[in-house]
Coordinates of C-alpha atoms in Angstrom, one line a residue:
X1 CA 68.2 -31.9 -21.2
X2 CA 65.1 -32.7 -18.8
X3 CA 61.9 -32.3 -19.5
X4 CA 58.4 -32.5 -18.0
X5 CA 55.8 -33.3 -21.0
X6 CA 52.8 -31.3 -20.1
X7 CA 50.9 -34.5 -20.9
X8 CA 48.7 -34.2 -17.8
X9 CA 48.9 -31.8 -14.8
X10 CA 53.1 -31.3 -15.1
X11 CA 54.3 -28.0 -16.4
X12 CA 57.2 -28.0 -18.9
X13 CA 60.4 -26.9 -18.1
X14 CA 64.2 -28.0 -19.3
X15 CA 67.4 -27.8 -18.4
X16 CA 70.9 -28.6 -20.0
X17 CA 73.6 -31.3 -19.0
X18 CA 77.0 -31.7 -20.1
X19 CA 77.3 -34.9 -22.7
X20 CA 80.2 -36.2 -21.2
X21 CA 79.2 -39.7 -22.4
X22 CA 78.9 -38.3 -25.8
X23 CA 81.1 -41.2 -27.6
X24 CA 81.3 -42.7 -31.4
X25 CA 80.5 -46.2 -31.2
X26 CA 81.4 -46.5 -34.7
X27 CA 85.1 -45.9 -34.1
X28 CA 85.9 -47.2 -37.4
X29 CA 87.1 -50.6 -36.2
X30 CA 86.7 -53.8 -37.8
X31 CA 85.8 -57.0 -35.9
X32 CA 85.6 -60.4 -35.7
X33 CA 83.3 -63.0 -35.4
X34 CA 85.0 -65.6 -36.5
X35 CA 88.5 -67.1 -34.1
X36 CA 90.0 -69.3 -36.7
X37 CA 89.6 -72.0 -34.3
X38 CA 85.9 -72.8 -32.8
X39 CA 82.1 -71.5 -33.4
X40 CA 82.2 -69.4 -30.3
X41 CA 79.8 -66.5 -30.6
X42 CA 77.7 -68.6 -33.0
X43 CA 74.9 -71.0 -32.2
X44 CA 73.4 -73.6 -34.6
X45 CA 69.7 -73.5 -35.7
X46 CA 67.6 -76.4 -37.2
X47 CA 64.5 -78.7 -36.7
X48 CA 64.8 -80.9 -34.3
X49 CA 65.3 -84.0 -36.8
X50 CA 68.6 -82.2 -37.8
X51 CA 69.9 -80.3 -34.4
X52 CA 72.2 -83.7 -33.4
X53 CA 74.0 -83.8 -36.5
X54 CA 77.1 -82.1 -37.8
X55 CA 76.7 -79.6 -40.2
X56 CA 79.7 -76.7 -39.6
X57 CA 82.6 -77.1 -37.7
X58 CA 86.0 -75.5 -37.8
X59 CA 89.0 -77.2 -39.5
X60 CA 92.2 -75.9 -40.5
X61 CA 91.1 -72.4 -39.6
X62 CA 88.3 -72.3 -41.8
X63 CA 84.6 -73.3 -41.0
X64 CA 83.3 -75.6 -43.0
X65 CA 79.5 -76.5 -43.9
X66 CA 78.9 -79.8 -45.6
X67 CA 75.9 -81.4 -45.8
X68 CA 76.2 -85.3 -47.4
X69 CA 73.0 -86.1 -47.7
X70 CA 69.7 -84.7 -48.8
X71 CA 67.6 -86.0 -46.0
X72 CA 68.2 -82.1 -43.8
X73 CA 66.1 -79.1 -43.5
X74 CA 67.4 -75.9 -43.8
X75 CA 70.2 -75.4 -41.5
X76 CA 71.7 -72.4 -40.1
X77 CA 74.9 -71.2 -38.2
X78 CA 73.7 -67.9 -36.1
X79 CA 75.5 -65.3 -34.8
X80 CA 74.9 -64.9 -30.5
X81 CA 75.0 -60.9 -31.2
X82 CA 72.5 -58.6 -33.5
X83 CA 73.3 -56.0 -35.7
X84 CA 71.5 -53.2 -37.5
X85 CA 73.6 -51.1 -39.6
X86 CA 76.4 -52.7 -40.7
X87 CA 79.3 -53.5 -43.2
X88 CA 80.3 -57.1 -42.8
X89 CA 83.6 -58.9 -45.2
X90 CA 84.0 -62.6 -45.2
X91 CA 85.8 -65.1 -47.7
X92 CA 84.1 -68.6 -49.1
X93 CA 85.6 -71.1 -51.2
X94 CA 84.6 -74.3 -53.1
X95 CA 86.0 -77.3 -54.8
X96 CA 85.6 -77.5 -58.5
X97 CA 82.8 -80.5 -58.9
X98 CA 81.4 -79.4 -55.4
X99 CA 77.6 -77.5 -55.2
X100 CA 76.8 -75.1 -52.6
X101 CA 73.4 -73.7 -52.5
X102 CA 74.1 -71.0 -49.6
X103 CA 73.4 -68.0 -47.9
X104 CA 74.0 -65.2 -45.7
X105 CA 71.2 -64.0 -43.8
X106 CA 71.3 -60.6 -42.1
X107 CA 69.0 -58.7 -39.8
X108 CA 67.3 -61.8 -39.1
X109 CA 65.7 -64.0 -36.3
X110 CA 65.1 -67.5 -35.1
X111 CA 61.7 -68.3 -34.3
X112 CA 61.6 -71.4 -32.1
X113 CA 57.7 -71.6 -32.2
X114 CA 57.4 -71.6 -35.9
X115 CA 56.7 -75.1 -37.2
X116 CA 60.1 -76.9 -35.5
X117 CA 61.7 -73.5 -36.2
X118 CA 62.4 -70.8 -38.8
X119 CA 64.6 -68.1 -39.3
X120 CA 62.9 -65.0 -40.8
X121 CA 64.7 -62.3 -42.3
X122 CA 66.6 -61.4 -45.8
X123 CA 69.5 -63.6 -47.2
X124 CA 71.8 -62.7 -49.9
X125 CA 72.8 -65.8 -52.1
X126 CA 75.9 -67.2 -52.0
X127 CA 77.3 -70.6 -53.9
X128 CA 79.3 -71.2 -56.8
X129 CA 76.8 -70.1 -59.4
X130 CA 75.7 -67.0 -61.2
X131 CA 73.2 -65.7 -59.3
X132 CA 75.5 -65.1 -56.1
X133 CA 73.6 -61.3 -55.1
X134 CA 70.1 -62.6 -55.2
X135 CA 68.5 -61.8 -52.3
X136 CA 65.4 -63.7 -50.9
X137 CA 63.1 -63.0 -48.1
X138 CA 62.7 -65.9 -45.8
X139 CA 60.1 -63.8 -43.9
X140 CA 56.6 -65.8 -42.9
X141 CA 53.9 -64.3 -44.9
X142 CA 56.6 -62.8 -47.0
X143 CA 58.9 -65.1 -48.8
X144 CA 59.5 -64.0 -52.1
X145 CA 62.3 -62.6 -54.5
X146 CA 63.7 -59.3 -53.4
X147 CA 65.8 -59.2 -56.1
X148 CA 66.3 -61.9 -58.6
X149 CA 69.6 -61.7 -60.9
X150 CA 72.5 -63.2 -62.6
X151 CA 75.3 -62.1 -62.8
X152 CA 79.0 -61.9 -64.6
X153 CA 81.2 -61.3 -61.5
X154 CA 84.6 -62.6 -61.1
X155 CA 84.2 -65.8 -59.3
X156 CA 87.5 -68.8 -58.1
X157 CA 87.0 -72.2 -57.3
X158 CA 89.6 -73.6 -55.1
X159 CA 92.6 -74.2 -57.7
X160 CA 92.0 -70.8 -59.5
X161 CA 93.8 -67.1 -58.2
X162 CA 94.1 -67.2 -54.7
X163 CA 91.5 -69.9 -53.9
X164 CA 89.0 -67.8 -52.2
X165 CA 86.6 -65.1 -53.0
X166 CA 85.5 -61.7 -51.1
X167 CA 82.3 -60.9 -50.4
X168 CA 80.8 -57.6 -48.7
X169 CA 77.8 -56.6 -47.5
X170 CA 76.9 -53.2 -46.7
X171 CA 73.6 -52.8 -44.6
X172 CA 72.8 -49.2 -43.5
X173 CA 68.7 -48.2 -43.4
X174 CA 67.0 -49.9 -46.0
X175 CA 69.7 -49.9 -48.5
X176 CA 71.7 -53.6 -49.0
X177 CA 74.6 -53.7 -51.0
X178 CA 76.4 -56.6 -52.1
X179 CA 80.0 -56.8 -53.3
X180 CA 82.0 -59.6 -54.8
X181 CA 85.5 -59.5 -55.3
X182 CA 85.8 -56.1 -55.6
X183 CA 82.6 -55.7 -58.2
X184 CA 79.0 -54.2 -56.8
X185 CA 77.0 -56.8 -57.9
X186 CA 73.3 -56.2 -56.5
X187 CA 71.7 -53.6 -54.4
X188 CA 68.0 -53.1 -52.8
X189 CA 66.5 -50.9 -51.6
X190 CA 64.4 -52.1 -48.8
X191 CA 61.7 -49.4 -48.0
X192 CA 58.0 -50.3 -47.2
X193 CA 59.1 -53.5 -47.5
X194 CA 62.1 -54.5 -45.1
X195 CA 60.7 -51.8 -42.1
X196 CA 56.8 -52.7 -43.0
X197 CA 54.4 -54.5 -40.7
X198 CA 55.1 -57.7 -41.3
X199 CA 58.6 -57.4 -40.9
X200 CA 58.4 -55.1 -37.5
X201 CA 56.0 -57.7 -35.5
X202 CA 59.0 -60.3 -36.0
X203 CA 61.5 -57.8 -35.4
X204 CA 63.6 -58.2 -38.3
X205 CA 64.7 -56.8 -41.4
X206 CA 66.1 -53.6 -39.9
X207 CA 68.0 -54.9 -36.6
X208 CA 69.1 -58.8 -36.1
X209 CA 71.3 -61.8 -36.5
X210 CA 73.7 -62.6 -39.2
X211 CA 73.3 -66.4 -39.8
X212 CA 75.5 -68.7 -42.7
X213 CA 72.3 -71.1 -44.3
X214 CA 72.7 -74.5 -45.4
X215 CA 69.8 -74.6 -47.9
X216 CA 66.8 -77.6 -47.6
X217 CA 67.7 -81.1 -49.3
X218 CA 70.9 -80.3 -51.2
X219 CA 73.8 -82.5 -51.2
X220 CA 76.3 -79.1 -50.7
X221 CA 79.8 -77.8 -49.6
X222 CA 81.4 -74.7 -48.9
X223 CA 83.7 -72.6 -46.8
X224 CA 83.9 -69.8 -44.8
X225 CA 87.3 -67.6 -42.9
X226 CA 88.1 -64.0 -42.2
X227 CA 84.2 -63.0 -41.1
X228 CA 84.6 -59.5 -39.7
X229 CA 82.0 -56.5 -39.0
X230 CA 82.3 -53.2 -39.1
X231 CA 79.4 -51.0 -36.7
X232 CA 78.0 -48.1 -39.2
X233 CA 75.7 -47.0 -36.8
X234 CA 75.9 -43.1 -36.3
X235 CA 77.8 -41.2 -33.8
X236 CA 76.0 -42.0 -30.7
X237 CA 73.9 -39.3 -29.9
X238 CA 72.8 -38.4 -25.9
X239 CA 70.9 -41.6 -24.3
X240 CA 67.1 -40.2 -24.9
X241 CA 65.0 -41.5 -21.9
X242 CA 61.5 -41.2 -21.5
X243 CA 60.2 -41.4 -17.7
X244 CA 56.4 -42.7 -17.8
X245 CA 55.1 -42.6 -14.0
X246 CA 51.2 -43.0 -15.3
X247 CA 49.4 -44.9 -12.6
X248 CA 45.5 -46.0 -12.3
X249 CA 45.8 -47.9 -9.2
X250 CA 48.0 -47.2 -5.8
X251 CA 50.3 -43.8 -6.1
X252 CA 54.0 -44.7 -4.7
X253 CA 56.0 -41.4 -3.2
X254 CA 58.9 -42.8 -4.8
X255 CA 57.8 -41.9 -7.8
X256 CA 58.6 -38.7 -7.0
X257 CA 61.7 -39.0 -6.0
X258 CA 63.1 -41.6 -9.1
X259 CA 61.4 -39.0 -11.3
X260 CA 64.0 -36.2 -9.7
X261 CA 66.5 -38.9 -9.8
X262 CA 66.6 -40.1 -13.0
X263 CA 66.6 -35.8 -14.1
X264 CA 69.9 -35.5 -12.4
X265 CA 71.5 -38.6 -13.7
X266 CA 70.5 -36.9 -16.9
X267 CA 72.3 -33.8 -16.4
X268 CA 75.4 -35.9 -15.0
X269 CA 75.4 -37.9 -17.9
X270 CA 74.7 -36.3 -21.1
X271 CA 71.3 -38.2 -21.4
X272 CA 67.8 -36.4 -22.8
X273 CA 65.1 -36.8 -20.1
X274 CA 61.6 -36.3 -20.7
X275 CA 58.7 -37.1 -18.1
X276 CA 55.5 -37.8 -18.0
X277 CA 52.0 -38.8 -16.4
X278 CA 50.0 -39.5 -19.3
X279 CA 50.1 -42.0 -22.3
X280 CA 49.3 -39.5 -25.2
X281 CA 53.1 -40.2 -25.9
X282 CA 52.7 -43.5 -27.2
X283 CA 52.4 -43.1 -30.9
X284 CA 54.9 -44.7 -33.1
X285 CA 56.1 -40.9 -33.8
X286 CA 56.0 -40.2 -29.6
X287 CA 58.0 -43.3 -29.0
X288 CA 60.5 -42.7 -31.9
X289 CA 62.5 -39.9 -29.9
X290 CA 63.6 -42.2 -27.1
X291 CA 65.7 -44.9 -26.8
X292 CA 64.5 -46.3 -23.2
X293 CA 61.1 -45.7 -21.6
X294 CA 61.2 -46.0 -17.9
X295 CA 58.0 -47.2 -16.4
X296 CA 58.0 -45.5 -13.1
X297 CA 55.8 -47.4 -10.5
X298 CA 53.1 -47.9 -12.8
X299 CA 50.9 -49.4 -10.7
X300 CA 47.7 -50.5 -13.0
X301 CA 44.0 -52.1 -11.5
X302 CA 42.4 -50.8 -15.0
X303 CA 44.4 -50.0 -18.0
X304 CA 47.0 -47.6 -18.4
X305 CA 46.8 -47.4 -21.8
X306 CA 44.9 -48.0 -25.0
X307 CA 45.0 -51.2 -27.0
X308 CA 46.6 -49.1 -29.7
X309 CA 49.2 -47.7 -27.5
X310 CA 49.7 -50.6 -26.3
X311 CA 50.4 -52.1 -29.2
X312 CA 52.4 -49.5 -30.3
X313 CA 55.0 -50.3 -27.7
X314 CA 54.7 -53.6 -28.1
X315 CA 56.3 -52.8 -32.0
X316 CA 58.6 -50.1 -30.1
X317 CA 60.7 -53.0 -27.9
X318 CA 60.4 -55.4 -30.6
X319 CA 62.1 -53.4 -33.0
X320 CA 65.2 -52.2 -31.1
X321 CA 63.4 -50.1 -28.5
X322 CA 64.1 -50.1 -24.5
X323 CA 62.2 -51.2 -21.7
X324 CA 63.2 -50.5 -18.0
X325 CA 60.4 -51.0 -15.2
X326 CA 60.9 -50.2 -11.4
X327 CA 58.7 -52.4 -8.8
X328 CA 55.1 -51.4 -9.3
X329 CA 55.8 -51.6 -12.9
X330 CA 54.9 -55.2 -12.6
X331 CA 51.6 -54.3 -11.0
X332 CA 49.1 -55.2 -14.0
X333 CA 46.1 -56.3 -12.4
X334 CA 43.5 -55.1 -15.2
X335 CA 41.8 -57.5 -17.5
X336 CA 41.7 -58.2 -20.0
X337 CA 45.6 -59.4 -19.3
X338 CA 48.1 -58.0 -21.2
X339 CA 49.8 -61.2 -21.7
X340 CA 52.8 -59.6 -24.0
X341 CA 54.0 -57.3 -21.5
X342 CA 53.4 -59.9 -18.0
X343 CA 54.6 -63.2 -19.9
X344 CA 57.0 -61.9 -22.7
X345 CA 58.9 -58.3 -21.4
X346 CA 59.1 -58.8 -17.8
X347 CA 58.2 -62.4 -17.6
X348 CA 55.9 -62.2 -14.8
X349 CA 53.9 -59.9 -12.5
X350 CA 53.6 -59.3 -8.6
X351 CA 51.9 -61.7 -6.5
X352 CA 49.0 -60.0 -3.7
X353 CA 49.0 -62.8 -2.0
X354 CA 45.5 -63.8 0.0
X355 CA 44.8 -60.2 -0.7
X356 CA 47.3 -58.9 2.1
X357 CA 50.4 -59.2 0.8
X358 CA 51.7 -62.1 2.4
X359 CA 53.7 -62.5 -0.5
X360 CA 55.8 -58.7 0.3
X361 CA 59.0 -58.8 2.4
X362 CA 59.6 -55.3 3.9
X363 CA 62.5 -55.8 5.6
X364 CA 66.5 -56.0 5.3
X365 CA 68.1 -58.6 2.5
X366 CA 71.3 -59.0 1.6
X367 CA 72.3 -58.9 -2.1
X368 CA 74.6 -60.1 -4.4
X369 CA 75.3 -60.6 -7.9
X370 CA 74.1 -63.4 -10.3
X371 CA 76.3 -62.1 -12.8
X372 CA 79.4 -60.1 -13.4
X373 CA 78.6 -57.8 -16.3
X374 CA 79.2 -53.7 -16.3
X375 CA 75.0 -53.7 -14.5
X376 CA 76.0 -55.6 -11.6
X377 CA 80.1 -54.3 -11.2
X378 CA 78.6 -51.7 -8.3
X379 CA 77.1 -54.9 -6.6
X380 CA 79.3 -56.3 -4.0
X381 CA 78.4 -59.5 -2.1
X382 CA 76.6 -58.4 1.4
X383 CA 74.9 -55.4 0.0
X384 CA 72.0 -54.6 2.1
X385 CA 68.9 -53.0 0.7
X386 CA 65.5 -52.6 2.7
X387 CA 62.6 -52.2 0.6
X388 CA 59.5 -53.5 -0.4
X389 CA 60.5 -57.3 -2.2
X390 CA 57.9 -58.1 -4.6
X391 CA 57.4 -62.2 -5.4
X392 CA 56.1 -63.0 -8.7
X393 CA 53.5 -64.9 -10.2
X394 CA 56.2 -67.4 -11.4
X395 CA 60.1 -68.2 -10.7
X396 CA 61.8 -66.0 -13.4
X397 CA 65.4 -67.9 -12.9
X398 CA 62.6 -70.7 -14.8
X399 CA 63.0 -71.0 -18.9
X400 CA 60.0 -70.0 -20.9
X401 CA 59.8 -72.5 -23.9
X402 CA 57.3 -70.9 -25.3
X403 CA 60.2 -68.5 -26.2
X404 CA 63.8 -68.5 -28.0
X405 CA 66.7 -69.3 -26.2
X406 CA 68.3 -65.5 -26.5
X407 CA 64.6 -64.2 -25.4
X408 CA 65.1 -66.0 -21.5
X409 CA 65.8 -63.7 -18.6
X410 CA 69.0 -63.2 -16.8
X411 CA 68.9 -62.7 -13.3
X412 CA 71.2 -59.9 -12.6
X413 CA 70.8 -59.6 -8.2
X414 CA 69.4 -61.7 -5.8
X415 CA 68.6 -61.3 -2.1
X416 CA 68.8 -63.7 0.9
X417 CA 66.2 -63.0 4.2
X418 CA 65.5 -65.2 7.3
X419 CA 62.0 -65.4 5.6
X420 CA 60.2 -68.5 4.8
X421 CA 57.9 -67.3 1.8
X422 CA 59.6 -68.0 -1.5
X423 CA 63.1 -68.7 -1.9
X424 CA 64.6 -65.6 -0.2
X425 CA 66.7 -68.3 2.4
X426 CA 68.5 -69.6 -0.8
X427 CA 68.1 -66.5 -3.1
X428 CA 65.2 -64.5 -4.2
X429 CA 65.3 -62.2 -8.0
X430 CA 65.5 -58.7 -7.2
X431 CA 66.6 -57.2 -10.9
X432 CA 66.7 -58.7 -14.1
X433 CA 67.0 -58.3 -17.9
X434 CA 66.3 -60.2 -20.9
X435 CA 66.3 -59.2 -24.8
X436 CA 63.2 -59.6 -26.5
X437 CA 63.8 -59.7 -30.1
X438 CA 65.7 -56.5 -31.4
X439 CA 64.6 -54.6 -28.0
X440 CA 66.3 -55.0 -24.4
X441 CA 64.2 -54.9 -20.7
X442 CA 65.5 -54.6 -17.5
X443 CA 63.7 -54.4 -14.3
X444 CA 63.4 -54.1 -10.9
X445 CA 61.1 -55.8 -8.0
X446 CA 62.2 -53.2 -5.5
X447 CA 61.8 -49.3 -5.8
X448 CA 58.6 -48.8 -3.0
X449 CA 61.3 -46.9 -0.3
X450 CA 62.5 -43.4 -1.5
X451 CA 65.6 -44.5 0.9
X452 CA 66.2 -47.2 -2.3
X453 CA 66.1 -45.3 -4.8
X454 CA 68.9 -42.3 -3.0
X455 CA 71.1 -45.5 -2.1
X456 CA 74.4 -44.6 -4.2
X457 CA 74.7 -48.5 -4.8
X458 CA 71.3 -49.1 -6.4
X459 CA 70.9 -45.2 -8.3
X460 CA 74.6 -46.6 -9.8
X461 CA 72.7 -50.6 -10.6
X462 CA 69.5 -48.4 -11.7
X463 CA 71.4 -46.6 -14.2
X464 CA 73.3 -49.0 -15.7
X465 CA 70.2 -51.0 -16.0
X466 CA 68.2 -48.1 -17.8
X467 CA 71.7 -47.5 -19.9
X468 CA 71.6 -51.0 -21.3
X469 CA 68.3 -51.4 -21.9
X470 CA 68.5 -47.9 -24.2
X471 CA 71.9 -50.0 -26.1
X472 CA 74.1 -47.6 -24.7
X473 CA 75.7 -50.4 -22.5
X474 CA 76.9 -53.6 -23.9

């Protein structure tokens, strides 16, 4: 379905597409994130007094964690992907004599800037104690007992049954369950807490990283094998896309036509399409019916928004929401600077340079990929778009340290021009994407000719870009 919001001059109208991409994502499959033989798809976190030793490592299919000594800060072994609602199985074992004072964190997130480092989110308890179930928020501003408990479950060292134990956790909304060996042992019920304000500005609590915790100063040991995840999310419904083509500074005709575009890729595709010129939208209510927000040539020399709407969709990426932005939708030349959207989503803005845009090439490029990945499969090498090249304020191929490592961008196309400015002789960003805690952004420096936008090549990269950045494309 396509809709025009009659936000501002645009009269409402709607029509209905087939859902061909209609698909369950659940699928009712178990997988793994664990291989039995390395810590691929997991990264370690700690201070920097503690990130050159050993903590975990893999042996005789089993990862172990061992710290020897007390002299550590809290170490973690975090998984690469994020989940939100989830039912995840693992095994851990221990040595009669040995402690482990562990942890499985869920919906979480590293925070690199946070005094050395910190990983905020919930943890359930794990060790060889009674109070396996507890769960503890490790959330700044926020750390405190979720649920505090001891209890009588069934529990094996290493020379008892079959050596191991079963845990489960069941994460779907707010709700946390927690079995052991077959018993329910806890179960919270994270509402106004989990999803409040605290936990949204870090973007965690409700979507995140599972992460295996080595608690602070103990002298510990335990193991870990047979991790696997289950995805409870619900049936995937049509992508929900909201096209925002507000504009307080120069009006690009292409908006027009990616506006018209982005309608009939709806209707091809199953997605819901809504558009509109004005920012009344942008309420956390507005925002919750979409998935992606496309920011169509949004070219801004005062504000485009409010600082409450802007802030609104700051929490709306941050917390699992979509950005995609096409070419003027790095034009933010209003003060005061919206630093978050310039430095942290895109990860820069266009450059006017002298005031007559030297810094522009308007002319033929050639493209290619940076990366294979289902965005970029349409691009082959010696694609040629013509458009409007934007440079940037800074190199975004550059790392931002102010951010974590799974925040940085990835530059997805590149294009080479006989044209001195820049880099475009050895290779010049043209898309990227980047996540930025729970939310996804991809984006565009071209999109000024209406002749890009009706090119099959980049309407195919465009969509894919706005399909990822909505989740519906891994």
């Amino acid at each position: 379905m396509v809709t025009l919001l009659s936000l501002l001059v645009l009269q409402a109208c709607s029509t209905t597409g087939q859902t061909s991409n209609n698909q369950d994502v659940n699928q009712n499959h178990w997988h793994s994130l664990f291989d039995g033989k390395s810590l691929n798809g997991w990264t370690v976190k700690a201070q920097p007094n503690d990130i050159n030793k050993t903590f975990f490592w893999v042996e005789e299919g089993v990862i172990v964690a061992e710290a020897k000594d007390k002299q550590h800060d809290y170490i973690w072994l975090y998984s690469d992907k994020q989940y939100s609602d989830f039912h995840l199985k693992l095994k851990f074992q221990g040595d009669r004599g040995d402690h482990a004072n562990s942890g499985v964190q869920l919906r979480s997130r590293y925070d690199h800037n946070d005094e050395g480092g910190w990983l905020n989110g919930p943890q359930v308890d794990v060790g060889f104690t009674d109070r396996n179930g507890s769960m503890w928020d490790e959330t700044r501003n926020n750390q405190r007992w979720l649920i505090e408990k001891y209890t009588e479950a069934p529990f094996y060292y290493s020379d008892e049954g079959s050596g191991w134990n079963d845990l489960e956790i069941i994460a779907q909304g707010n709700l946390i369950t927690v079995i052991q060996n077959g018993e329910q042992i806890s179960q919270y019920d994270g509402t106004g807490v989990l999803d409040d304000a605290n936990h949204q500005d870090l973007g965690v609590g409700i979507t995140g990283h599972i992460a295996l915790q080595i608690h602070k100063e103990d002298i510990m040991k335990i193991k870990f094998k047979d991790i696997q995840i289950k995805d409870l999310t619900p049936q995937q419904k049509p992508l929900r896309v909201l096209v925002f083509s507000k504009t307080t500074g120069y009006f690009h005709q292409s908006i027009n036509v990616i506006e018209k575009t982005i309608a009939e890729l709806g209707e091809r595709h199953g997605w819901t399409v809504d558009i509109t010129r004005g920012s009344e939208v942008f309420t956390p209510e507005g925002l919750a019916n979409y998935d992606v927000v496309f920011w169509n040539n949004t070219c801004a020399d005062y504000a485009i928004m409010t600082t409450e709407q802007r802030q609104t969709f700051e929490r709306y990426v941050e917390n699992g929401g979509g950005y995609a932005g096409i070419h003027g939708a790095a034009w933010m030349n209003f003060t005061p600077r919206w630093d978050w959207y310039i430095d942290e989503l895109i990860g820069a803005r266009e450059i006017n340079k002298n005031g007559n845009w030297e810094g522009v090439w308007r002319e033929e490029a050639s493209i290619y990929a940076d990366v294979k990945t289902p965005v970029t499969a349409m691009v082959s090498k010696g694609t040629i778009w013509k458009d409007e090249f934007y440079s940037m304020s800074r190199d975004v191929r550059a790392e931002q340290p102010e951010l974590s490592p799974e925040d940085q961008i990835e530059v997805l196309t590149s294009g080479i021009a006989d044209w001195d400015y820049g880099d475009f002789k050895t290779g010049h960003p043209v898309t990227w994407r980047r996540h930025i805690k729970g939310g996804r952004m991809w984006y565009s420096a071209i999109g000024h000719n209406d002749s890009t936008i009706t090119d099959p090549i980049f309407r195919d990269h465009m969509k894919a870009g706005i399909e990822w950045a909505g989740g519906a494309l891994d």
